[in-house]
Amino acid sequence: MKYIICSIVYLLMLNSGKSQTPNRQLDSIVHTYQDHKGYDQKTYPLGLYTKAYYQQEADFASQLLTDLAEMDNSQLSETEQISLEMLKFKLKETVDFYEFEAYLNPLLSDSGFHLSLSYEVRDLNTYEQVKAYLNKLNAIPTYVDQHFKLLRQGLKKGITQPRVIFEGYESTYDSQIVDQPEDSYFYEPFQNLPSNLSESQKDSVIQAARTAIKANVIPQFRRVKSFFETDYLPTTKTTLGISEGPQGKAYYQNRLNYYTTLDLTAEDIHQIGLDEVARIHSEMKAIITNLGFEGSFEEFIQFLRTDEQFYAKTGEDLLKEARDIAKRIDAKLPAYFKTLPRKPYGVAKVPDAIAPKYTTGRYIGASNDTQPGYYWVNTYNLPNRPLYVLPSLTAHEAVPGHHLQNALNAELGDSIPDFRKNMYLSAYGEGWGLYSEFLAEEMGIYTTAYERFGKLTYEQWRACRLVIDTGIHAMGWTREQAVNYFTKETALSLHNINTEVDRYISWPGQAVSYKIGEIKIRKLRAKAEKILGSGFDIREFHEVILEQGVVTLPILEQRVTTYIDKNKKLTQN
């Protein structure tokens, strides 16, 4: 009923605005989108996850797409044109998500609906945040019920994850099944409550926390364990590639279009990957030769994987090294960027509860104004966390990579609609992250030949993704083929290789966005440098890339082309 009323109000506004100027029409549609609430957040503090909800959202998005298509956009400013295109892109994904029934498969190899709850564990800085967190803990039973229903529907329709990716998956829920509430990961925020709470308030909060965790957290993870081990894992599919499932080929192409923001086929991407792998491999061999290593490429890789000099002794040592690299990069930023974010970031370990199946590192953005962003470093299984790749990882996840870009995006000016400040596209964001690894070399962050080799093996890792993702989902590759290809071409540890391959199997198309985005940014920079010559300014170029926030690659290319044309005229004058 609430959705129907909102739709009627919107239609009335739209009809009354037919005579409005295009920018006012766009502003009206954007506000309608931003003001839309598909569910009562007080009733569902963890969100609503039902087929009816996803259909409702798809219908709403379809109506807005129709209205946007009828607009005359010729008189819009550049920022407004970008807002129009980004909203269309976002709305189309909402429609596709429903039409391909992607909501029936809320799992990945290293994440899932139950693991997503871990991201709710944050420092609590106000009494309001304390109450909101308690409400979320008490909402977990409803959250779990909703996802069980979706997953069971997915099993019936064959929309599931392959069984092979769930090796060791029990760690994602077993670690949350504890005897006492105080031993739960979800209890940690209550160990350091805001100082402005009275003692009686603190006592009440602690009691409420124990009750919530004992009644609504721990039992739900027992249910999750039973569901996976009794219902899901024994009956999930045994095939690998997404193309073999319902609407599989169409869905994979849809994912490639979404994650690259370009019209590239699986064959196109596979060939780009093969070409990049060959190029990077030759550069890696050159470093091996310059080091004077006597042995084959494979023997050098084995040396890197097994020699103790390349590995931290403790998790804290690994974190200290990551923090040192991050601070060295911080000092270089003003020379490369005109605008830097106000939001700070911290360096912390991946929580123990999710570390075994988690990736090497990840950026976690701030959830509110009182919290920093975080660069998470995985300290689990240290013999598989080489130090020589840490500069690349840090540049990618912290600065000048994800933290810098994400924080700047959130701090965009008033001319940028809020939906764009919260938007993320992998081709842009991950392309920027990989470009940042390249930028770190210019900054002098790689101080040894081994770190430069680590930079190349990280670049090779992303190039291999183009080959492996398309190989698995479009060309019938087996998991063994993927692992063997990765092992041959990169210096990644075997643990990381297995984790990564499972990720690509479970998340079709996403992994190709990194290299496709980075190639585009580097090509655009090379074009600007060639045409502008001595007039090229790296700080100006980065401002053009970042100042409008997240955009598709075609929009980014148009912005850089405009920047080149404008500055070419200035130099000619």
Coordinates of C-alpha atoms in Angstrom, one line a residue:
M1 CA 0.0 0.0 0.0
K2 CA 2.8 2.4 0.9
Y3 CA 4.5 1.7 -2.5
I4 CA 1.2 2.3 -4.3
I5 CA 0.7 5.7 -2.6
C6 CA 4.2 6.8 -3.3
S7 CA 3.8 5.8 -7.0
I8 CA 0.6 7.9 -7.2
V9 CA 2.2 10.9 -5.6
Y10 CA 5.2 10.5 -8.0
L11 CA 2.9 10.3 -11.1
L12 CA 1.0 13.4 -10.0
M13 CA 4.3 15.2 -9.6
L14 CA 5.5 14.0 -13.0
N15 CA 2.3 15.1 -14.7
S16 CA 2.5 18.5 -13.1
G17 CA 6.1 18.9 -14.2
K18 CA 5.6 18.1 -17.9
S19 CA 6.2 21.8 -18.7
Q20 CA 9.2 22.0 -16.4
T21 CA 12.7 22.5 -17.9
P22 CA 14.7 19.3 -18.4
N23 CA 17.0 19.9 -15.4
R24 CA 14.0 20.4 -13.2
Q25 CA 12.4 17.2 -14.6
L26 CA 15.7 15.3 -13.9
D27 CA 15.9 16.8 -10.4
S28 CA 12.3 15.6 -9.7
I29 CA 13.0 12.1 -10.9
V30 CA 16.3 11.9 -8.9
H31 CA 14.6 13.1 -5.7
T32 CA 11.8 10.6 -6.2
Y33 CA 14.4 7.9 -6.5
Q34 CA 16.4 9.0 -3.5
D35 CA 13.3 9.5 -1.3
H36 CA 12.0 6.1 -2.2
K37 CA 11.8 3.7 0.7
G38 CA 10.9 0.2 -0.4
Y39 CA 10.4 -1.0 3.2
D40 CA 10.1 0.2 6.8
Q41 CA 13.7 0.3 8.1
K42 CA 12.4 0.2 11.7
T43 CA 10.6 -3.1 11.0
Y44 CA 13.5 -4.5 9.0
P45 CA 16.7 -2.9 10.3
L46 CA 18.8 -5.5 8.4
G47 CA 16.8 -5.0 5.2
L48 CA 14.0 -6.8 3.4
Y49 CA 14.8 -9.9 1.3
T50 CA 11.7 -11.3 -0.4
K51 CA 10.6 -11.9 -4.0
A52 CA 7.8 -9.4 -3.6
Y53 CA 10.2 -6.7 -2.5
Y54 CA 12.6 -7.3 -5.5
Q55 CA 9.6 -7.3 -7.9
Q56 CA 8.4 -4.0 -6.3
E57 CA 11.8 -2.4 -6.7
A58 CA 12.1 -3.7 -10.3
D59 CA 8.7 -2.2 -11.2
F60 CA 9.6 1.1 -9.6
A61 CA 12.9 1.2 -11.5
S62 CA 11.2 0.4 -14.8
Q63 CA 8.8 3.3 -14.4
L64 CA 11.6 5.7 -13.7
L65 CA 13.6 4.4 -16.7
T66 CA 10.5 5.1 -18.9
D67 CA 10.3 8.6 -17.6
L68 CA 14.0 9.2 -18.1
A69 CA 13.8 8.0 -21.7
E70 CA 11.2 10.5 -22.5
M71 CA 13.3 13.5 -21.3
D72 CA 15.0 16.0 -23.6
N73 CA 18.6 15.9 -22.2
S74 CA 20.2 18.2 -24.8
Q75 CA 20.0 21.2 -22.5
L76 CA 21.5 19.5 -19.4
S77 CA 24.9 20.4 -17.9
E78 CA 27.7 17.9 -17.9
T79 CA 27.0 17.0 -14.3
E80 CA 23.3 16.6 -15.0
Q81 CA 24.0 14.5 -18.1
I82 CA 26.2 12.2 -15.9
S83 CA 23.6 12.0 -13.2
L84 CA 21.0 11.0 -15.9
E85 CA 23.2 8.2 -17.3
M86 CA 24.3 6.9 -13.9
L87 CA 20.7 6.7 -12.7
K88 CA 19.7 4.8 -15.8
F89 CA 22.6 2.4 -15.3
K90 CA 21.7 1.9 -11.7
L91 CA 18.0 1.4 -12.4
K92 CA 18.7 -1.1 -15.2
E93 CA 20.7 -3.2 -12.8
T94 CA 17.8 -3.3 -10.4
V95 CA 15.5 -4.6 -13.2
D96 CA 18.1 -7.1 -14.3
F97 CA 18.7 -8.4 -10.8
Y98 CA 15.0 -9.3 -10.6
E99 CA 14.5 -10.6 -14.1
F100 CA 17.5 -13.0 -13.8
E101 CA 16.4 -14.0 -10.3
A102 CA 19.8 -13.2 -8.9
Y103 CA 18.2 -12.6 -5.5
L104 CA 17.8 -16.4 -5.2
N105 CA 21.6 -16.8 -4.9
P106 CA 22.8 -14.6 -2.0
L107 CA 26.1 -16.4 -1.5
L108 CA 29.7 -16.1 -2.7
S109 CA 32.6 -18.3 -1.9
D110 CA 34.0 -15.8 0.7
S111 CA 30.8 -14.1 1.7
G112 CA 27.1 -14.5 2.0
F113 CA 24.0 -13.3 3.8
H114 CA 25.2 -14.7 7.2
L115 CA 28.8 -13.4 6.7
S116 CA 27.5 -9.9 5.8
L117 CA 26.3 -9.6 9.4
S118 CA 30.0 -9.3 10.4
Y119 CA 30.1 -5.9 8.7
E120 CA 27.6 -4.6 11.3
V121 CA 30.2 -5.1 14.0
R122 CA 31.7 -1.5 14.4
D123 CA 32.7 0.8 17.2
L124 CA 29.7 2.3 18.9
N125 CA 30.2 6.0 19.5
T126 CA 26.7 7.2 20.5
Y127 CA 23.7 5.9 22.4
E128 CA 21.7 5.9 19.2
Q129 CA 24.3 3.7 17.5
V130 CA 24.1 1.3 20.5
K131 CA 20.3 1.0 20.2
A132 CA 20.5 0.6 16.4
Y133 CA 23.0 -2.2 16.7
L134 CA 20.9 -4.0 19.3
N135 CA 17.9 -3.7 17.0
K136 CA 19.9 -5.3 14.2
L137 CA 21.0 -8.2 16.5
N138 CA 17.4 -8.8 17.4
A139 CA 16.4 -8.8 13.7
I140 CA 18.7 -11.6 12.8
P141 CA 16.0 -14.4 13.1
T142 CA 13.8 -12.6 10.5
Y143 CA 16.8 -12.0 8.3
V144 CA 17.8 -15.6 8.3
D145 CA 14.2 -16.8 7.7
Q146 CA 14.0 -14.6 4.6
H147 CA 17.2 -15.9 3.1
F148 CA 16.4 -19.5 3.8
K149 CA 13.2 -19.1 1.8
L150 CA 15.1 -17.5 -1.1
L151 CA 17.8 -20.2 -1.1
R152 CA 15.2 -23.0 -1.1
Q153 CA 13.5 -21.4 -4.1
G154 CA 17.0 -21.2 -5.8
L155 CA 17.6 -24.9 -5.1
K156 CA 14.3 -25.8 -6.8
K157 CA 15.1 -23.6 -9.9
G158 CA 18.8 -24.6 -10.2
I159 CA 20.0 -21.1 -9.3
T160 CA 22.7 -22.0 -6.8
Q161 CA 26.4 -22.0 -6.2
P162 CA 28.5 -25.0 -7.3
R163 CA 29.3 -27.4 -4.5
V164 CA 33.0 -27.3 -5.2
I165 CA 33.4 -23.7 -3.8
F166 CA 32.2 -24.7 -0.3
E167 CA 35.3 -26.5 0.8
G168 CA 36.0 -25.2 4.3
Y169 CA 32.8 -23.2 4.3
E170 CA 31.9 -24.4 7.8
S171 CA 34.4 -21.9 9.1
T172 CA 31.9 -19.1 8.1
Y173 CA 29.4 -20.2 10.7
D174 CA 31.1 -22.5 13.2
S175 CA 33.2 -19.7 14.6
Q176 CA 30.0 -17.9 15.6
I177 CA 28.6 -20.8 17.5
V178 CA 29.9 -20.1 21.1
D179 CA 28.8 -21.1 24.6
Q180 CA 28.7 -17.6 26.1
P181 CA 27.5 -14.3 24.7
E182 CA 30.7 -12.6 25.8
D183 CA 32.7 -15.0 23.5
S184 CA 30.7 -13.9 20.4
Y185 CA 32.3 -11.7 17.8
F186 CA 29.1 -9.7 17.9
Y187 CA 29.7 -8.8 21.6
E188 CA 32.9 -6.9 20.9
P189 CA 31.3 -3.5 20.3
F190 CA 29.8 -3.7 23.8
Q191 CA 33.3 -4.0 25.4
N192 CA 34.0 -0.3 24.8
L193 CA 30.7 1.6 25.1
P194 CA 30.5 5.4 24.7
S195 CA 31.9 7.2 27.7
N196 CA 28.9 9.5 27.9
L197 CA 26.6 6.7 28.9
S198 CA 25.7 6.6 32.6
E199 CA 26.6 3.5 34.6
S200 CA 22.9 2.4 34.7
Q201 CA 22.7 2.8 30.9
K202 CA 25.8 0.7 30.4
D203 CA 24.4 -2.0 32.7
S204 CA 21.1 -2.1 30.8
V205 CA 22.9 -2.2 27.5
I206 CA 25.2 -5.1 28.6
Q207 CA 22.2 -7.0 29.8
A208 CA 20.3 -6.4 26.6
A209 CA 23.4 -7.4 24.5
R210 CA 23.8 -10.7 26.4
T211 CA 20.1 -11.5 25.9
A212 CA 20.1 -10.6 22.2
I213 CA 23.2 -12.6 21.4
K214 CA 22.1 -15.6 23.5
A215 CA 18.5 -15.6 22.1
N216 CA 18.9 -14.2 18.5
V217 CA 22.5 -14.5 17.3
I218 CA 24.0 -17.8 18.4
P219 CA 20.9 -19.9 17.8
Q220 CA 20.6 -18.4 14.3
F221 CA 24.1 -19.5 13.4
R222 CA 23.2 -23.0 14.6
R223 CA 20.3 -22.9 12.2
V224 CA 22.6 -21.6 9.4
K225 CA 24.9 -24.6 10.1
S226 CA 22.1 -27.1 10.0
F227 CA 20.6 -25.5 6.8
F228 CA 23.9 -25.6 4.9
E229 CA 25.0 -29.1 6.0
T230 CA 21.5 -30.7 5.8
D231 CA 19.6 -28.9 3.1
Y232 CA 21.9 -26.8 0.8
L233 CA 25.3 -28.5 0.3
P234 CA 23.9 -32.0 -0.4
T235 CA 21.6 -30.7 -3.1
T236 CA 23.4 -27.7 -4.7
K237 CA 24.6 -28.0 -8.3
T238 CA 27.8 -29.8 -9.4
T239 CA 28.3 -27.9 -12.6
L240 CA 30.7 -25.0 -12.6
G241 CA 30.1 -22.2 -15.1
I242 CA 27.1 -19.9 -14.9
S243 CA 26.4 -20.4 -18.6
E244 CA 25.2 -23.9 -17.8
G245 CA 22.4 -22.7 -15.6
P246 CA 19.0 -21.1 -16.2
Q247 CA 19.4 -18.2 -18.7
G248 CA 23.1 -18.8 -18.2
K249 CA 24.6 -17.4 -21.4
A250 CA 22.5 -14.3 -21.4
Y251 CA 23.1 -13.8 -17.7
Y252 CA 26.9 -14.0 -18.1
Q253 CA 26.9 -11.5 -21.0
N254 CA 24.7 -9.3 -18.8
R255 CA 27.3 -9.5 -16.0
L256 CA 30.1 -8.7 -18.3
N257 CA 28.2 -5.6 -19.6
Y258 CA 27.5 -4.5 -16.0
Y259 CA 30.9 -5.1 -14.5
T260 CA 32.9 -3.6 -17.4
T261 CA 30.3 -1.0 -18.4
L262 CA 31.3 -1.8 -22.0
D263 CA 30.0 -4.0 -24.8
L264 CA 32.6 -6.7 -24.7
T265 CA 32.1 -10.4 -25.4
A266 CA 33.6 -13.2 -23.3
E267 CA 35.9 -14.0 -26.3
D268 CA 37.0 -10.3 -26.5
I269 CA 37.9 -10.3 -22.8
H270 CA 39.6 -13.7 -22.9
Q271 CA 41.9 -12.5 -25.7
I272 CA 42.7 -9.3 -23.9
G273 CA 43.7 -11.4 -20.9
L274 CA 45.9 -13.7 -22.9
D275 CA 47.7 -10.7 -24.5
E276 CA 48.2 -9.0 -21.0
V277 CA 49.4 -12.3 -19.4
A278 CA 52.1 -12.6 -22.2
R279 CA 53.2 -9.0 -21.8
I280 CA 53.5 -9.1 -18.0
H281 CA 55.2 -12.5 -18.1
S282 CA 58.0 -11.1 -20.2
E283 CA 58.5 -8.2 -17.7
M284 CA 58.6 -10.7 -14.8
K285 CA 61.2 -12.8 -16.6
A286 CA 63.3 -9.6 -17.1
I287 CA 63.4 -9.0 -13.3
I288 CA 64.4 -12.6 -12.6
T289 CA 67.3 -12.2 -15.1
N290 CA 68.4 -8.9 -13.5
L291 CA 68.4 -10.6 -10.1
G292 CA 70.9 -13.1 -11.4
F293 CA 68.6 -16.0 -10.3
E294 CA 69.9 -19.3 -11.6
G295 CA 66.9 -21.4 -12.4
S296 CA 63.6 -21.5 -14.3
F297 CA 60.6 -19.1 -13.9
E298 CA 58.8 -21.9 -12.0
E299 CA 61.8 -22.4 -9.7
F300 CA 61.9 -18.7 -8.9
I301 CA 58.2 -18.7 -8.1
Q302 CA 58.8 -21.7 -5.8
F303 CA 61.6 -19.8 -4.1
L304 CA 59.3 -16.8 -3.5
R305 CA 56.6 -19.1 -2.1
T306 CA 58.9 -21.0 0.4
D307 CA 61.8 -18.7 1.5
E308 CA 61.2 -17.4 5.0
Q309 CA 62.7 -13.9 4.3
F310 CA 59.5 -13.1 2.4
Y311 CA 57.0 -13.7 5.2
A312 CA 56.1 -12.0 8.5
K313 CA 56.6 -14.0 11.7
T314 CA 53.4 -12.7 13.4
G315 CA 50.2 -11.1 12.3
E316 CA 51.2 -7.9 14.1
D317 CA 54.4 -7.7 12.1
L318 CA 52.4 -7.9 8.9
L319 CA 50.1 -5.1 10.1
K320 CA 53.0 -2.9 11.1
E321 CA 54.5 -3.4 7.7
A322 CA 51.2 -2.5 6.0
R323 CA 50.9 0.6 8.2
D324 CA 54.5 1.7 7.3
I325 CA 53.8 1.4 3.6
A326 CA 50.5 3.3 4.0
K327 CA 52.2 6.2 5.7
R328 CA 54.9 6.4 3.1
I329 CA 52.3 6.6 0.4
D330 CA 50.4 9.3 2.4
A331 CA 53.4 11.6 2.2
K332 CA 53.4 11.3 -1.6
L333 CA 49.8 12.1 -2.2
P334 CA 50.0 16.0 -2.5
A335 CA 52.3 15.7 -5.4
Y336 CA 49.8 13.7 -7.4
F337 CA 46.4 15.0 -6.3
K338 CA 44.8 18.4 -6.1
T339 CA 42.0 17.2 -3.8
L340 CA 42.5 14.8 -0.9
P341 CA 39.7 13.4 1.3
R342 CA 38.9 14.6 4.8
K343 CA 38.0 11.1 6.0
P344 CA 40.9 9.2 7.6
Y345 CA 41.5 5.5 7.5
G346 CA 42.9 2.8 9.7
V347 CA 44.8 -0.4 9.1
A348 CA 43.3 -3.5 10.9
K349 CA 43.3 -7.3 10.5
V350 CA 40.5 -9.2 8.8
P351 CA 38.2 -10.4 11.7
D352 CA 39.1 -13.9 12.8
A353 CA 35.5 -15.0 12.3
I354 CA 35.7 -14.6 8.5
A355 CA 39.5 -14.7 7.8
P356 CA 39.9 -18.4 6.6
K357 CA 37.8 -18.0 3.5
Y358 CA 38.5 -14.2 3.1
T359 CA 40.6 -12.6 0.4
T360 CA 44.1 -11.1 1.1
G361 CA 42.9 -7.6 1.9
R362 CA 39.9 -5.4 1.4
Y363 CA 38.8 -1.8 2.0
I364 CA 35.8 -1.3 4.3
G365 CA 34.3 2.1 4.0
A366 CA 32.9 4.1 6.9
S367 CA 29.3 3.4 7.8
N368 CA 28.7 6.8 9.5
D369 CA 30.4 10.1 10.1
T370 CA 32.0 9.1 13.4
Q371 CA 33.9 6.2 11.9
P372 CA 37.0 6.0 9.6
G373 CA 37.5 3.8 6.6
Y374 CA 39.5 0.6 7.1
Y375 CA 42.1 -1.2 5.1
W376 CA 41.8 -4.8 6.2
V377 CA 44.8 -7.1 6.0
N378 CA 44.3 -10.8 6.3
T379 CA 46.7 -12.2 8.9
Y380 CA 45.3 -15.8 8.8
N381 CA 47.8 -18.4 7.5
L382 CA 50.9 -16.2 7.4
P383 CA 53.0 -18.6 5.3
N384 CA 50.6 -17.6 2.5
R385 CA 50.9 -13.8 3.0
P386 CA 54.1 -12.7 1.2
L387 CA 55.6 -9.3 2.1
Y388 CA 56.7 -8.6 -1.4
V389 CA 53.1 -8.0 -2.6
L390 CA 52.2 -5.9 0.4
P391 CA 53.0 -2.5 -1.3
S392 CA 50.7 -3.3 -4.2
L393 CA 47.9 -4.5 -1.8
T394 CA 48.3 -1.3 0.3
A395 CA 48.3 1.0 -2.7
H396 CA 45.2 -0.7 -4.1
E397 CA 43.1 -1.0 -0.9
A398 CA 44.1 2.1 1.0
V399 CA 45.7 5.0 -0.8
P400 CA 45.9 6.1 -3.5
G401 CA 43.4 3.4 -4.2
H402 CA 40.0 2.6 -2.6
H403 CA 40.1 4.8 0.4
L404 CA 41.1 7.9 -1.5
Q405 CA 38.6 7.3 -4.2
N406 CA 35.7 6.1 -2.0
A407 CA 36.2 8.9 0.5
L408 CA 36.3 11.6 -2.2
N409 CA 33.2 10.1 -3.7
A410 CA 31.3 10.4 -0.4
E411 CA 32.6 14.0 -0.1
L412 CA 31.4 15.2 -3.5
G413 CA 29.8 18.7 -3.6
D414 CA 26.1 19.6 -3.5
S415 CA 25.7 19.5 -7.3
I416 CA 26.2 15.8 -7.2
P417 CA 23.0 13.8 -6.2
D418 CA 23.3 11.7 -3.1
F419 CA 22.8 8.4 -5.0
R420 CA 26.0 9.1 -6.9
K421 CA 27.9 9.7 -3.7
N422 CA 27.0 6.2 -2.5
M423 CA 27.4 4.5 -5.9
Y424 CA 30.1 2.0 -6.8
L425 CA 31.0 0.4 -10.1
S426 CA 33.8 -2.2 -10.3
A427 CA 35.1 -1.1 -13.6
Y428 CA 35.7 2.4 -12.2
G429 CA 36.5 1.6 -8.6
E430 CA 38.6 -1.5 -9.1
G431 CA 40.1 -0.1 -12.3
W432 CA 41.3 2.9 -10.2
G433 CA 42.6 0.5 -7.5
L434 CA 44.7 -1.4 -10.0
Y435 CA 45.9 1.9 -11.6
S436 CA 46.9 2.9 -8.1
E437 CA 49.4 0.0 -7.9
F438 CA 50.9 1.3 -11.1
L439 CA 51.0 4.8 -9.6
A440 CA 52.8 3.6 -6.5
E441 CA 55.7 2.7 -8.7
E442 CA 56.0 6.3 -9.9
M443 CA 55.9 7.3 -6.2
G444 CA 58.9 5.1 -5.4
I445 CA 57.0 2.8 -3.1
Y446 CA 58.5 -0.4 -4.5
T447 CA 62.0 -0.4 -3.0
T448 CA 63.3 -3.8 -4.0
A449 CA 63.3 -5.9 -7.1
Y450 CA 61.2 -8.4 -5.2
E451 CA 58.5 -5.8 -4.5
R452 CA 58.6 -4.8 -8.1
F453 CA 58.1 -8.4 -9.0
G454 CA 55.3 -8.5 -6.5
K455 CA 53.7 -5.5 -8.3
L456 CA 53.9 -7.5 -11.5
T457 CA 52.5 -10.6 -10.0
Y458 CA 49.5 -8.6 -8.7
E459 CA 49.0 -7.2 -12.1
Q460 CA 49.3 -10.7 -13.6
W461 CA 46.8 -11.9 -11.1
R462 CA 44.2 -9.4 -12.5
A463 CA 45.2 -10.3 -16.1
C464 CA 44.7 -14.0 -15.3
R465 CA 41.2 -13.2 -14.1
L466 CA 40.2 -12.1 -17.7
V467 CA 41.3 -15.5 -18.9
I468 CA 40.0 -17.6 -16.0
D469 CA 36.6 -15.9 -15.5
T470 CA 35.7 -16.2 -19.1
G471 CA 37.3 -19.7 -19.3
I472 CA 35.1 -21.0 -16.5
H473 CA 31.8 -19.2 -17.4
A474 CA 31.9 -19.3 -21.2
M475 CA 34.4 -21.9 -22.4
G476 CA 33.9 -24.9 -20.1
W477 CA 37.0 -24.7 -18.1
T478 CA 37.3 -27.0 -15.0
R479 CA 38.4 -25.8 -11.6
E480 CA 41.7 -27.7 -12.1
Q481 CA 42.4 -25.9 -15.3
A482 CA 41.9 -22.5 -13.6
V483 CA 44.1 -23.4 -10.6
N484 CA 46.9 -24.8 -12.9
Y485 CA 46.8 -21.7 -15.1
F486 CA 47.0 -19.4 -12.1
T487 CA 49.8 -21.4 -10.5
K488 CA 51.9 -21.3 -13.7
E489 CA 51.5 -17.6 -14.4
T490 CA 51.7 -15.9 -11.0
A491 CA 53.6 -16.0 -7.7
L492 CA 50.5 -16.0 -5.6
S493 CA 50.4 -18.5 -2.8
L494 CA 48.5 -21.7 -3.4
H495 CA 46.1 -20.8 -0.6
N496 CA 45.3 -17.4 -2.4
I497 CA 45.0 -19.1 -5.7
N498 CA 42.4 -21.6 -4.5
T499 CA 40.5 -18.8 -2.7
E500 CA 40.6 -16.6 -5.8
V501 CA 39.4 -19.3 -8.2
D502 CA 36.4 -20.1 -5.9
R503 CA 35.6 -16.4 -5.9
Y504 CA 35.5 -16.2 -9.7
I505 CA 33.3 -19.3 -9.9
S506 CA 30.9 -17.8 -7.4
W507 CA 30.9 -14.2 -8.8
P508 CA 30.7 -14.3 -12.6
G509 CA 32.1 -11.3 -14.4
Q510 CA 33.1 -9.2 -11.4
A511 CA 36.8 -10.2 -11.6
V512 CA 37.3 -9.0 -15.1
S513 CA 36.4 -5.4 -14.1
Y514 CA 39.8 -4.7 -12.5
K515 CA 42.0 -5.1 -15.6
I516 CA 39.4 -3.7 -18.0
G517 CA 39.1 -0.5 -15.9
E518 CA 42.8 -0.1 -15.4
I519 CA 43.6 -0.6 -19.1
K520 CA 41.1 2.2 -19.9
I521 CA 42.6 4.6 -17.3
R522 CA 46.2 4.0 -18.4
K523 CA 45.3 4.3 -22.1
L524 CA 43.5 7.6 -21.4
R525 CA 46.5 8.9 -19.5
A526 CA 48.9 7.8 -22.2
K527 CA 46.7 9.6 -24.8
A528 CA 46.7 12.8 -22.7
E529 CA 50.5 12.7 -22.1
K530 CA 51.2 12.2 -25.8
I531 CA 48.9 15.0 -27.1
L532 CA 49.6 17.5 -24.3
G533 CA 53.3 16.8 -23.9
S534 CA 54.9 19.2 -21.4
G535 CA 51.4 20.7 -20.8
F536 CA 50.3 17.5 -19.1
D537 CA 49.7 17.9 -15.4
I538 CA 49.3 14.7 -13.4
R539 CA 47.3 16.4 -10.6
E540 CA 44.9 17.9 -13.2
F541 CA 44.5 14.5 -14.9
H542 CA 43.6 12.8 -11.6
E543 CA 41.2 15.6 -10.8
V544 CA 39.4 14.9 -14.1
I545 CA 39.2 11.2 -13.3
L546 CA 37.9 11.7 -9.7
E547 CA 36.0 15.0 -9.5
Q548 CA 32.7 13.6 -10.8
G549 CA 32.9 10.5 -8.7
V550 CA 32.0 7.0 -10.0
V551 CA 31.2 6.9 -13.7
T552 CA 31.0 4.3 -16.4
L553 CA 34.1 3.9 -18.6
P554 CA 32.5 5.6 -21.7
I555 CA 31.7 8.6 -19.6
L556 CA 35.2 8.7 -18.2
E557 CA 36.6 8.5 -21.7
Q558 CA 34.4 11.5 -22.8
R559 CA 35.6 13.5 -19.8
V560 CA 39.3 12.9 -20.6
T561 CA 38.7 13.7 -24.3
T562 CA 37.1 17.0 -23.3
Y563 CA 40.0 17.7 -20.9
I564 CA 42.6 17.1 -23.6
D565 CA 40.7 19.2 -26.2
K566 CA 40.4 22.1 -23.7
N567 CA 44.1 22.0 -22.7
K568 CA 45.3 21.5 -26.3
K569 CA 43.6 24.8 -27.2
L570 CA 45.2 26.6 -24.2
T571 CA 48.7 25.4 -25.1
Q572 CA 48.2 26.4 -28.7
N573 CA 47.2 29.9 -27.6

